Amino acid sequence: MAVTQQKIQTVADIKEKLSSTKGAVITNYRGLTVAQDTVLRRKLREAGVEYRVFKNTMTRIAAKEAGIEGLDSYLEGPTAIAMSYTDPVAPAKVISDFVKENKLQALEVKAGLVEGKVIDANGVKALSSLPPREVLIAKALGSMQAPIAGFVNVLSGTMRNLVYALEAVRKQKESA
C-alpha cells in the first residue's frame, strides 16, 4: 500500500510542476558524461530552471491529469525535463546553448512545453533563438514610444512655425 501511495504522491508532484511551468524542454540525456551532466545542471540552476528525471509512465499519467495533450509520444527512453516557472524561453535557450558549446550529439531535445502546449524539437529550436524577455520588452516599449515622440515633434513644429510667423509679422509692423 505504501508504494502505491508514494506513486500517487509522485504523480501529483509531477502534475503540479507541469501545470505551473511556463516553459519546459524534454530531453533524452543518454550519452552525456557525468561531467557534462553536472555542468548542464549547474547552468540550468543558474538560469532558475529545474532539471529532473521522472519515470515516463508517471509523467504520462500526470500530463493526462493536467490536461496536456500530445506529450505521450515523446515519453520514450531516458527522459529528463527542464522546467522554468517564470521564463518560457530559459530552458530551451540554456539547453540549446549547451548543445552548441559542447558540440553534443548525445543530448537530444525531444519536445517542449510552453504555457501547457506541446511543441516539437523544431519549435524548441525556434524558441531558443528568441531574444531574452528583457530585450523583447525593451523593443515593445521602444515601438510604443516612437509614435509619441513623433507626435511631440509635430506639435513642437507647429508651435515653432507659429512663433516664426508672429516674429515675421512683428518685423513687418516694425518696418512699416
C-alpha positions in Angstrom: 0.0 0.0 0.0 2.8 2.4 0.9 4.4 2.1 -2.6 1.1 2.9 -4.3 0.7 6.0 -2.0 4.2 7.1 -2.9 3.5 6.7 -6.6 0.2 8.7 -6.2 2.2 11.5 -4.5 4.9 11.5 -7.2 2.3 11.8 -10.0 0.6 14.6 -8.0 4.0 16.4 -7.7 4.7 16.0 -11.5 1.2 17.2 -12.3 1.8 20.3 -10.1 5.1 21.0 -11.8 3.7 20.5 -15.4 0.7 22.7 -14.6 2.7 25.6 -13.2 5.6 25.6 -15.6 5.8 28.5 -18.1 8.3 26.6 -20.3 9.8 23.1 -20.3 12.1 21.1 -22.5 12.0 17.3 -22.6 15.4 15.7 -23.4 17.0 12.3 -23.9 20.1 12.6 -21.8 21.6 9.2 -22.7 25.2 9.6 -23.7 26.1 12.6 -21.5 29.1 12.1 -19.3 28.7 12.7 -15.6 30.9 15.9 -16.0 28.7 17.2 -18.9 25.5 16.5 -16.9 26.9 18.3 -13.9 27.8 21.4 -16.0 24.4 21.3 -17.7 22.6 21.1 -14.3 24.6 24.0 -12.9 23.8 26.2 -16.0 20.1 25.4 -15.7 20.1 26.1 -12.0 21.8 29.5 -12.6 19.0 30.3 -15.0 16.4 29.3 -12.5 15.4 26.2 -14.3 14.6 22.9 -12.5 16.0 19.8 -14.2 14.6 16.4 -13.2 14.4 12.8 -14.4 10.9 11.3 -13.9 9.6 7.9 -14.8 7.8 8.1 -18.2 4.7 6.3 -17.0 4.2 8.7 -14.1 4.8 11.7 -16.4 2.2 10.3 -18.8 -0.4 10.0 -16.1 0.5 13.4 -14.7 0.3 15.1 -18.1 -3.1 13.5 -18.8 -4.4 14.7 -15.4 -3.0 18.2 -16.1 -4.8 18.2 -19.4 -1.7 18.3 -21.5 -2.3 16.7 -24.9 0.3 15.2 -27.2 3.2 14.5 -24.8 2.9 10.7 -24.7 4.8 10.1 -28.0 7.8 11.9 -26.6 8.0 9.9 -23.4 10.1 7.0 -24.6 13.5 6.0 -23.3 15.5 8.0 -20.8 13.7 11.3 -20.3 14.7 14.4 -18.3 12.6 17.6 -18.1 14.0 21.1 -17.7 11.3 23.4 -16.3 11.1 27.1 -15.7 8.2 28.6 -13.6 8.9 32.2 -14.7 10.5 32.3 -18.2 9.2 30.2 -21.0 12.3 30.6 -23.1 15.0 29.9 -20.4 15.1 26.0 -20.6 15.2 26.0 -24.4 17.9 28.7 -24.5 20.2 27.1 -21.9 19.9 23.6 -23.4 20.4 24.8 -27.0 23.4 26.9 -26.0 24.9 23.9 -24.0 24.5 21.6 -27.1 26.2 24.2 -29.3 29.0 25.0 -26.9 29.9 21.3 -26.4 29.1 20.2 -30.0 27.0 17.4 -28.5 25.1 14.8 -30.4 24.3 13.0 -27.1 21.8 15.4 -25.6 18.7 15.1 -27.8 15.8 17.5 -27.5 12.6 15.5 -27.8 9.9 18.2 -27.3 9.0 21.3 -25.3 6.1 22.7 -23.4 5.1 26.4 -23.5 2.2 27.5 -21.3 0.7 24.0 -21.3 1.0 23.4 -25.1 3.4 20.8 -26.5 5.8 21.8 -29.2 8.2 19.6 -31.2 12.0 19.8 -31.3 11.9 22.4 -34.1 9.6 24.5 -32.0 12.1 24.3 -29.1 14.9 25.3 -31.5 12.8 28.3 -32.7 12.0 29.2 -29.1 15.7 29.1 -28.1 16.5 31.7 -30.8 14.2 34.3 -29.4 15.9 37.2 -27.6 15.7 37.3 -23.8 12.5 38.6 -22.2 14.1 41.9 -21.2 15.1 42.7 -24.8 11.6 41.9 -26.1 10.1 44.2 -23.5 12.6 47.0 -24.4 11.7 46.6 -28.1 8.0 46.7 -27.4 8.4 49.9 -25.2 10.6 51.5 -27.9 8.0 50.9 -30.6 5.3 52.3 -28.3 7.4 55.4 -27.6 8.2 56.2 -31.2 4.7 57.5 -32.2 4.6 59.6 -29.0 7.9 61.2 -29.8 6.8 61.8 -33.4 3.6 63.4 -32.1 5.6 65.7 -29.8 7.8 66.7 -32.7 4.8 67.5 -34.9 3.3 69.7 -32.1 6.5 71.5 -31.4 7.0 72.0 -35.1 3.6 73.7 -35.3 4.3 75.9 -32.4 7.7 76.8 -33.9 6.1 77.8 -37.2 3.6 79.9 -35.3 6.4 81.7 -33.4 8.2 82.3 -36.7 5.0 83.7 -38.3 4.4 86.0 -35.3 8.0 87.1 -35.5 7.7 87.9 -39.2 4.5 89.9 -38.6 6.2 91.8 -35.8 9.2 92.7 -38.0 6.9 93.7 -40.8 4.9 96.0 -38.5 8.1 97.5 -37.1 9.5 98.3 -40.5 6.1 99.9 -41.5 
